[in-house]
Short mmCIF file of C-alpha atoms and ligand atoms in Angstrom, two decimals:
data_model
loop_
_atom_site.label_atom_id
_atom_site.label_comp_id
_atom_site.label_asym_id
_atom_site.label_seq_id
_atom_site.Cartn_x
_atom_site.Cartn_y
_atom_site.Cartn_z
CA MET A 1 -15.53 8.08 -12.31
CA GLY A 2 -14.74 5.81 -14.91
CA LEU A 3 -11.85 5.14 -17.19
CA LYS A 4 -12.85 7.58 -19.91
CA GLY A 5 -9.75 9.87 -20.83
CA ARG A 6 -7.47 8.56 -17.92
CA ASP A 7 -3.95 7.59 -17.91
CA VAL A 8 -2.54 4.32 -16.85
CA ILE A 9 0.60 4.51 -15.41
CA SER A 10 0.98 2.51 -12.35
CA ILE A 11 -1.64 -0.09 -11.48
CA ARG A 12 -2.38 1.79 -8.30
CA ASP A 13 -3.82 4.37 -10.54
CA LEU A 14 -6.76 1.61 -11.07
CA SER A 15 -9.21 0.95 -7.99
CA ARG A 16 -10.34 -2.69 -7.47
CA ASP A 17 -13.93 -1.68 -9.15
CA GLU A 18 -11.90 -0.55 -12.43
CA ILE A 19 -9.67 -3.31 -12.59
CA GLU A 20 -12.82 -5.65 -12.40
CA GLU A 21 -14.56 -3.21 -14.92
CA VAL A 22 -11.74 -4.09 -17.46
CA LEU A 23 -11.72 -7.68 -16.64
CA LYS A 24 -15.60 -7.71 -17.83
CA GLY A 25 -14.66 -6.16 -20.45
CA THR A 26 -12.01 -8.62 -21.70
CA ARG A 27 -14.46 -11.32 -21.50
CA ARG A 28 -16.80 -9.61 -23.98
CA MET A 29 -14.05 -8.94 -26.06
CA ILE A 30 -12.60 -12.44 -26.48
CA PRO A 31 -14.86 -13.35 -29.82
CA TYR A 32 -13.47 -10.01 -31.46
CA ALA A 33 -9.87 -10.93 -30.44
CA GLU A 34 -10.48 -14.25 -32.13
CA GLY A 35 -11.92 -12.88 -35.10
CA THR A 36 -15.24 -14.76 -34.67
CA LYS A 37 -16.80 -11.42 -34.16
CA VAL A 38 -16.25 -8.35 -36.19
CA GLY A 39 -16.28 -4.59 -34.40
CA ASP A 40 -15.99 -1.06 -35.16
CA GLN A 41 -16.11 0.38 -31.69
CA LEU A 42 -12.95 2.28 -32.01
CA ALA A 43 -13.38 3.47 -35.54
CA GLY A 44 -12.08 6.85 -36.16
CA ARG A 45 -9.61 6.68 -33.32
CA LEU A 46 -5.88 7.00 -33.54
CA LEU A 47 -3.40 5.42 -31.04
CA MET A 48 0.00 6.56 -31.09
CA LEU A 49 2.59 3.80 -30.06
CA ALA A 50 6.17 5.00 -28.78
CA PHE A 51 8.27 1.86 -28.07
CA LEU A 52 11.64 2.67 -26.94
CA GLU A 53 12.46 -0.54 -25.87
CA PRO A 54 12.15 -3.61 -27.47
CA SER A 55 8.70 -5.42 -27.30
CA THR A 56 6.78 -8.06 -29.12
CA ARG A 57 3.40 -9.17 -27.56
CA THR A 58 3.02 -5.68 -25.77
CA ARG A 59 3.06 -3.70 -29.02
CA LEU A 60 1.51 -6.22 -31.45
CA SER A 61 -1.32 -6.62 -29.14
CA PHE A 62 -2.04 -2.91 -28.64
CA GLU A 63 -1.81 -2.83 -32.61
CA THR A 64 -3.89 -5.92 -32.90
CA ALA A 65 -6.69 -4.70 -30.45
CA MET A 66 -6.85 -1.34 -32.45
CA LEU A 67 -7.11 -2.57 -35.60
CA ARG A 68 -9.45 -5.38 -34.83
CA LEU A 69 -12.04 -2.88 -33.38
CA GLY A 70 -11.83 -0.70 -36.47
CA GLY A 71 -9.24 2.04 -35.05
CA LYS A 72 -5.86 3.02 -36.37
CA VAL A 73 -2.31 3.15 -35.16
CA ALA A 74 0.86 5.18 -35.78
CA SER A 75 4.12 4.22 -34.09
CA ILE A 76 7.86 4.95 -33.43
CA THR A 77 9.05 1.25 -33.27
CA ASP A 78 12.81 2.28 -33.73
CA PRO A 79 14.39 5.24 -31.48
CA ALA A 80 17.24 5.03 -33.71
CA LEU A 81 15.10 6.60 -36.59
CA SER A 82 13.09 9.26 -35.03
CA SER A 83 14.14 12.52 -33.47
CA VAL A 84 14.83 10.63 -30.12
CA LYS A 85 17.88 10.10 -31.79
CA LYS A 86 18.74 13.64 -32.10
CA GLY A 87 18.37 14.31 -28.52
CA GLU A 88 14.70 15.53 -28.15
CA SER A 89 13.38 15.49 -25.05
CA LEU A 90 10.60 13.11 -23.70
CA HIS A 91 8.49 16.00 -22.79
CA ASP A 92 8.58 17.14 -26.45
CA THR A 93 8.15 13.92 -27.94
CA MET A 94 4.77 13.11 -26.02
CA ARG A 95 3.56 16.43 -26.34
CA MET A 96 4.19 16.27 -29.98
CA LEU A 97 2.43 12.62 -30.30
CA SER A 98 -0.53 13.75 -28.02
CA ALA A 99 -1.57 16.56 -30.67
CA TYR A 100 -1.53 14.19 -33.41
CA GLY A 101 -3.50 10.91 -31.92
CA ASP A 102 -6.00 10.44 -29.46
CA ALA A 103 -3.86 8.15 -26.98
CA ILE A 104 -0.51 7.10 -26.23
CA VAL A 105 1.36 3.73 -25.33
CA LEU A 106 4.62 4.55 -24.35
CA ARG A 107 7.26 1.71 -23.53
CA HIS A 108 10.62 3.31 -22.19
CA PRO A 109 13.74 2.09 -20.50
CA ASN A 110 13.53 4.45 -17.52
CA GLU A 111 11.54 4.29 -14.46
CA GLY A 112 9.32 7.00 -13.94
CA ALA A 113 9.09 7.78 -17.83
CA GLY A 114 5.41 7.13 -17.88
CA ARG A 115 4.73 9.67 -15.33
CA LEU A 116 6.74 12.43 -17.04
CA ALA A 117 4.86 11.35 -20.33
CA ALA A 118 1.50 12.03 -18.78
CA GLN A 119 2.36 15.43 -17.46
CA ALA A 120 3.42 16.24 -21.15
CA SER A 121 0.68 14.98 -22.81
CA GLU A 122 -2.97 16.24 -23.33
CA LYS A 123 -4.14 12.91 -24.18
CA PRO A 124 -4.39 9.65 -22.29
CA VAL A 125 -1.05 7.93 -21.74
CA ILE A 126 -0.58 4.15 -21.07
CA ASN A 127 2.56 3.00 -19.38
CA ALA A 128 3.57 -0.30 -21.53
CA GLY A 129 6.76 -0.73 -19.18
CA ASP A 130 8.93 1.80 -17.79
CA GLY A 131 12.45 0.30 -17.10
CA ALA A 132 12.05 -1.56 -13.84
CA GLY A 133 8.88 0.35 -12.82
CA GLN A 134 5.62 -0.69 -13.50
CA HIS A 135 3.76 -2.80 -16.38
CA PRO A 136 -0.08 -2.14 -15.45
CA THR A 137 -1.41 -3.46 -18.67
CA GLN A 138 0.36 -6.83 -18.52
CA THR A 139 -1.06 -7.14 -14.81
CA LEU A 140 -4.55 -6.68 -16.23
CA LEU A 141 -3.92 -9.39 -18.86
CA ASP A 142 -2.35 -11.60 -16.16
CA LEU A 143 -5.47 -11.19 -13.82
CA ALA A 144 -7.61 -11.88 -16.85
CA THR A 145 -5.75 -15.31 -17.33
CA MET A 146 -6.12 -16.29 -13.72
CA GLN A 147 -9.89 -15.25 -13.45
CA GLU A 148 -10.48 -17.52 -16.77
CA ALA A 149 -8.73 -20.23 -15.28
CA PHE A 150 -10.26 -20.19 -11.49
CA GLY A 151 -13.29 -18.14 -12.07
CA THR A 152 -11.93 -16.06 -9.00
CA LEU A 153 -8.77 -14.09 -8.08
CA SER A 154 -9.58 -14.01 -4.13
CA GLY A 155 -8.07 -16.77 -2.08
CA LEU A 156 -5.46 -17.78 -4.72
CA ARG A 157 -1.97 -18.70 -3.50
CA VAL A 158 0.33 -17.43 -5.99
CA VAL A 159 4.11 -18.02 -6.40
CA LEU A 160 5.99 -15.27 -7.99
CA LEU A 161 9.51 -17.05 -9.10
CA GLY A 162 12.33 -15.09 -10.74
CA ASP A 163 13.91 -11.70 -11.16
CA LEU A 164 11.32 -9.81 -8.69
CA ARG A 165 14.16 -7.01 -8.23
CA TYR A 166 14.10 -5.61 -11.66
CA GLY A 167 10.92 -7.33 -12.98
CA ARG A 168 8.45 -4.72 -13.47
CA THR A 169 5.35 -7.15 -14.41
CA VAL A 170 5.68 -8.47 -10.88
CA HIS A 171 5.90 -5.36 -9.29
CA SER A 172 2.47 -4.37 -10.91
CA LEU A 173 0.97 -7.81 -10.44
CA ALA A 174 1.92 -8.29 -6.83
CA HIS A 175 -0.13 -4.86 -6.19
CA ALA A 176 -3.13 -5.82 -7.82
CA LEU A 177 -2.84 -9.74 -6.40
CA ALA A 178 -2.91 -8.07 -2.74
CA LEU A 179 -6.04 -5.94 -3.74
CA PHE A 180 -7.84 -9.04 -4.58
CA GLY A 181 -6.78 -10.91 -1.37
CA ALA A 182 -4.51 -13.66 -2.72
CA GLU A 183 -1.62 -15.08 -0.78
CA LEU A 184 1.86 -14.32 -2.31
CA ILE A 185 4.82 -16.58 -2.27
CA LEU A 186 7.94 -15.12 -3.28
CA ALA A 187 10.87 -16.90 -4.55
CA SER A 188 13.98 -15.36 -6.23
CA PRO A 189 17.67 -15.65 -6.19
CA PRO A 190 18.76 -13.55 -2.80
CA SER A 191 20.16 -10.78 -5.33
CA LEU A 192 16.85 -10.37 -6.94
CA GLN A 193 14.51 -9.83 -4.24
CA LEU A 194 10.96 -7.81 -4.42
CA PRO A 195 12.31 -4.25 -3.79
CA GLU A 196 11.68 -2.47 -0.20
CA GLU A 197 9.01 -0.20 -1.79
CA VAL A 198 7.13 -2.62 -3.40
CA ARG A 199 7.31 -4.80 -0.11
CA GLU A 200 5.96 -1.99 2.16
CA ASP A 201 3.18 -1.44 -0.35
CA LEU A 202 1.66 -5.16 0.01
CA GLU A 203 2.28 -4.85 4.03
CA HIS A 204 0.56 -1.73 3.91
CA GLN A 205 -2.47 -3.39 2.13
CA GLY A 206 -2.30 -6.38 4.60
CA ALA A 207 -1.40 -8.76 2.26
CA THR A 208 -0.25 -12.28 2.97
CA VAL A 209 3.58 -12.35 1.87
CA ARG A 210 6.08 -15.09 2.50
CA GLU A 211 9.48 -15.84 1.24
CA VAL A 212 10.59 -19.39 0.37
CA ASP A 213 13.69 -21.32 -0.59
CA GLN A 214 12.11 -24.78 -0.80
CA LEU A 215 10.34 -24.14 -4.44
CA HIS A 216 9.24 -27.96 -4.64
CA GLN A 217 7.20 -27.54 -1.57
CA ALA A 218 5.67 -23.76 -2.51
CA VAL A 219 4.83 -25.16 -6.02
CA ARG A 220 3.08 -28.13 -4.48
CA ASP A 221 0.73 -26.14 -2.50
CA SER A 222 0.03 -23.20 -4.93
CA ASP A 223 -2.54 -22.28 -7.44
CA VAL A 224 -0.63 -20.24 -9.74
CA LEU A 225 3.33 -20.26 -10.64
CA TYR A 226 4.03 -16.94 -12.14
CA VAL A 227 7.74 -17.24 -13.59
CA THR A 228 9.92 -14.23 -14.86
CA ARG A 229 13.06 -13.97 -16.83
CA ILE A 230 16.37 -12.34 -15.26
CA GLN A 231 16.22 -8.91 -16.57
CA ARG A 232 19.45 -8.86 -18.16
CA GLU A 233 19.36 -5.50 -19.69
CA ARG A 234 19.05 -3.92 -16.14
CA PHE A 235 22.19 -5.07 -14.72
CA ALA A 236 24.87 -2.78 -14.32
CA ASP A 237 27.59 -5.05 -14.55
CA GLU A 238 27.42 -8.44 -16.83
CA ALA A 239 29.36 -10.41 -14.16
CA GLU A 240 26.51 -9.66 -11.52
CA TYR A 241 24.10 -11.17 -14.15
CA ALA A 242 26.36 -14.05 -14.90
CA LYS A 243 26.34 -15.15 -11.17
CA VAL A 244 22.37 -15.34 -11.29
CA ALA A 245 22.06 -16.73 -14.77
CA GLY A 246 20.06 -19.90 -14.93
CA SER A 247 19.89 -20.24 -11.46
CA TYR A 248 16.33 -21.39 -11.61
CA ARG A 249 14.32 -23.55 -13.90
CA VAL A 250 10.64 -24.84 -14.11
CA ASP A 251 10.56 -28.40 -15.66
CA ALA A 252 8.10 -31.52 -15.41
CA ALA A 253 10.14 -32.77 -12.14
CA LEU A 254 9.24 -29.64 -10.49
CA LEU A 255 5.44 -29.65 -11.58
CA SER A 256 5.14 -33.42 -10.79
CA GLY A 257 3.91 -32.63 -7.25
CA ALA A 258 1.75 -29.73 -8.40
CA LYS A 259 -2.28 -29.53 -7.79
CA GLN A 260 -4.04 -30.60 -10.98
CA ARG A 261 -5.08 -27.12 -11.11
CA LEU A 262 -2.02 -25.39 -11.04
CA ILE A 263 -1.39 -22.85 -13.76
CA VAL A 264 2.16 -21.73 -14.92
CA MET A 265 2.17 -18.48 -16.32
CA HIS A 266 5.09 -16.26 -17.77
CA PRO A 267 4.75 -12.72 -19.19
CA LEU A 268 7.24 -13.86 -21.97
CA PRO A 269 9.78 -13.85 -23.55
CA ARG A 270 11.26 -16.78 -21.90
CA THR A 271 14.95 -17.60 -21.52
CA THR A 272 15.82 -20.70 -19.91
CA GLU A 273 13.54 -20.67 -17.16
CA ILE A 274 10.75 -22.51 -18.22
CA ALA A 275 11.79 -25.95 -19.88
CA PRO A 276 10.11 -26.52 -23.50
CA GLU A 277 8.85 -29.84 -22.18
CA VAL A 278 6.14 -27.95 -19.98
CA ASP A 279 4.59 -26.32 -23.19
CA GLY A 280 2.58 -29.54 -23.74
CA SER A 281 1.54 -29.79 -20.07
CA PRO A 282 -1.97 -29.21 -18.78
CA HIS A 283 -0.57 -26.53 -16.44
CA ALA A 284 0.88 -24.21 -19.28
CA ALA A 285 -0.85 -21.14 -19.29
CA TYR A 286 1.51 -18.56 -20.81
CA PHE A 287 0.49 -18.75 -24.76
CA ARG A 288 -3.21 -18.17 -23.51
CA GLN A 289 -2.21 -15.70 -21.30
CA ALA A 290 -0.11 -13.87 -24.22
CA PHE A 291 -3.40 -14.33 -26.30
CA LEU A 292 -5.63 -12.53 -23.71
CA GLY A 293 -3.46 -9.60 -24.21
CA VAL A 294 -5.57 -8.62 -27.06
CA PRO A 295 -8.94 -8.77 -25.32
CA THR A 296 -7.34 -7.31 -22.45
CA ARG A 297 -6.32 -4.08 -24.41
CA MET A 298 -9.41 -4.01 -26.24
CA ALA A 299 -11.29 -3.64 -23.32
CA LEU A 300 -8.96 -1.19 -21.90
CA LEU A 301 -8.68 1.13 -24.81
CA SER A 302 -12.39 1.45 -25.48
CA LEU A 303 -12.87 1.99 -21.99
CA ILE A 304 -10.36 5.14 -22.26
CA LEU A 305 -11.14 6.04 -25.53
CA THR A 306 -15.23 5.66 -25.50
CA GLY A 307 -15.84 4.96 -21.84
CA LYS A 308 -17.54 1.64 -22.55
CA ALA A 309 -16.39 -1.69 -23.35
CA ALA A 310 -19.11 -3.91 -25.07
C1 NCD B 1 7.82 -8.36 -20.25
C2 NCD B 1 8.46 -6.85 -19.98
O1 NCD B 1 8.67 -6.20 -21.05
O2 NCD B 1 8.40 -6.29 -18.89
N1 NCD B 1 7.36 -8.47 -21.28
C3 NCD B 1 6.19 -8.29 -21.76
O3 NCD B 1 5.72 -7.15 -21.81
N2 NCD B 1 5.28 -9.33 -21.94
C4 NCD B 1 8.61 -9.14 -19.13
C5 NCD B 1 10.30 -9.24 -19.72
O4 NCD B 1 10.68 -8.67 -20.67
O5 NCD B 1 10.70 -10.22 -19.29
#
């Protein structure tokens, strides 16, 4: 049915064909994101941004995508300076933003906020992260990064390393990778394992999933090492965080046995989980990944707002 006018709250809202359409659009948008081509595909369109939780890449890449394609943005960046602070409900804020602009991008600390926003809004809502829930546009750019590196998504062996419990990027990504037939290898501190419902969804899809505690071995046999930060802000108790802080780290020694083609990805920001020495290695893909956020969001916004991404 096409993506025009659609909400994107969970990665499950998109079929495999729709994801592929976004990835195709992403490849076409790369010159516009680089600035070597100038476009006006989104001229006259206004995107409303409501980031009620910290963000650097996600907010800026949505803004960049709109501005480079001739569109405009209006935003709440600091909830303390908006009526959210006065106790306005998410429903009312979303309803109003939807009357002003053509689509809304929402980041919110609570899981489920994206779905609620979509119910309140008359315009398409894109979930840019809802608590420990979902982060579907991150997944689209993650897939774009893997596809650029390998030319395909099927048959990849992907290690998901880190905070699989609270990390919303892996909740979305695991589903999409299963959809494309990737093999998933889970590596996390025992208290930060993938939530049961995400696990069940993967099993339901017939995905190949296994857990490892020998990271060295897993890295040696894999194509992608996807690393995440421990989501400190989601811990109810700082002492619990202290128990797992710094419990894994990707460094040159870990990568010494890896296949030549292995790429290391990370949604960023990183704290201590990837040593800076990895940045210079041919395995490091995380800055390219962050760049690809712009053409990916260009493609998605164009499809939602105009029905095409060319
Ligand atoms: C991620 C997020 O906000 O979920 N960052 C991002 O959007 N690139 C990951 C994180 O904060 O660890």
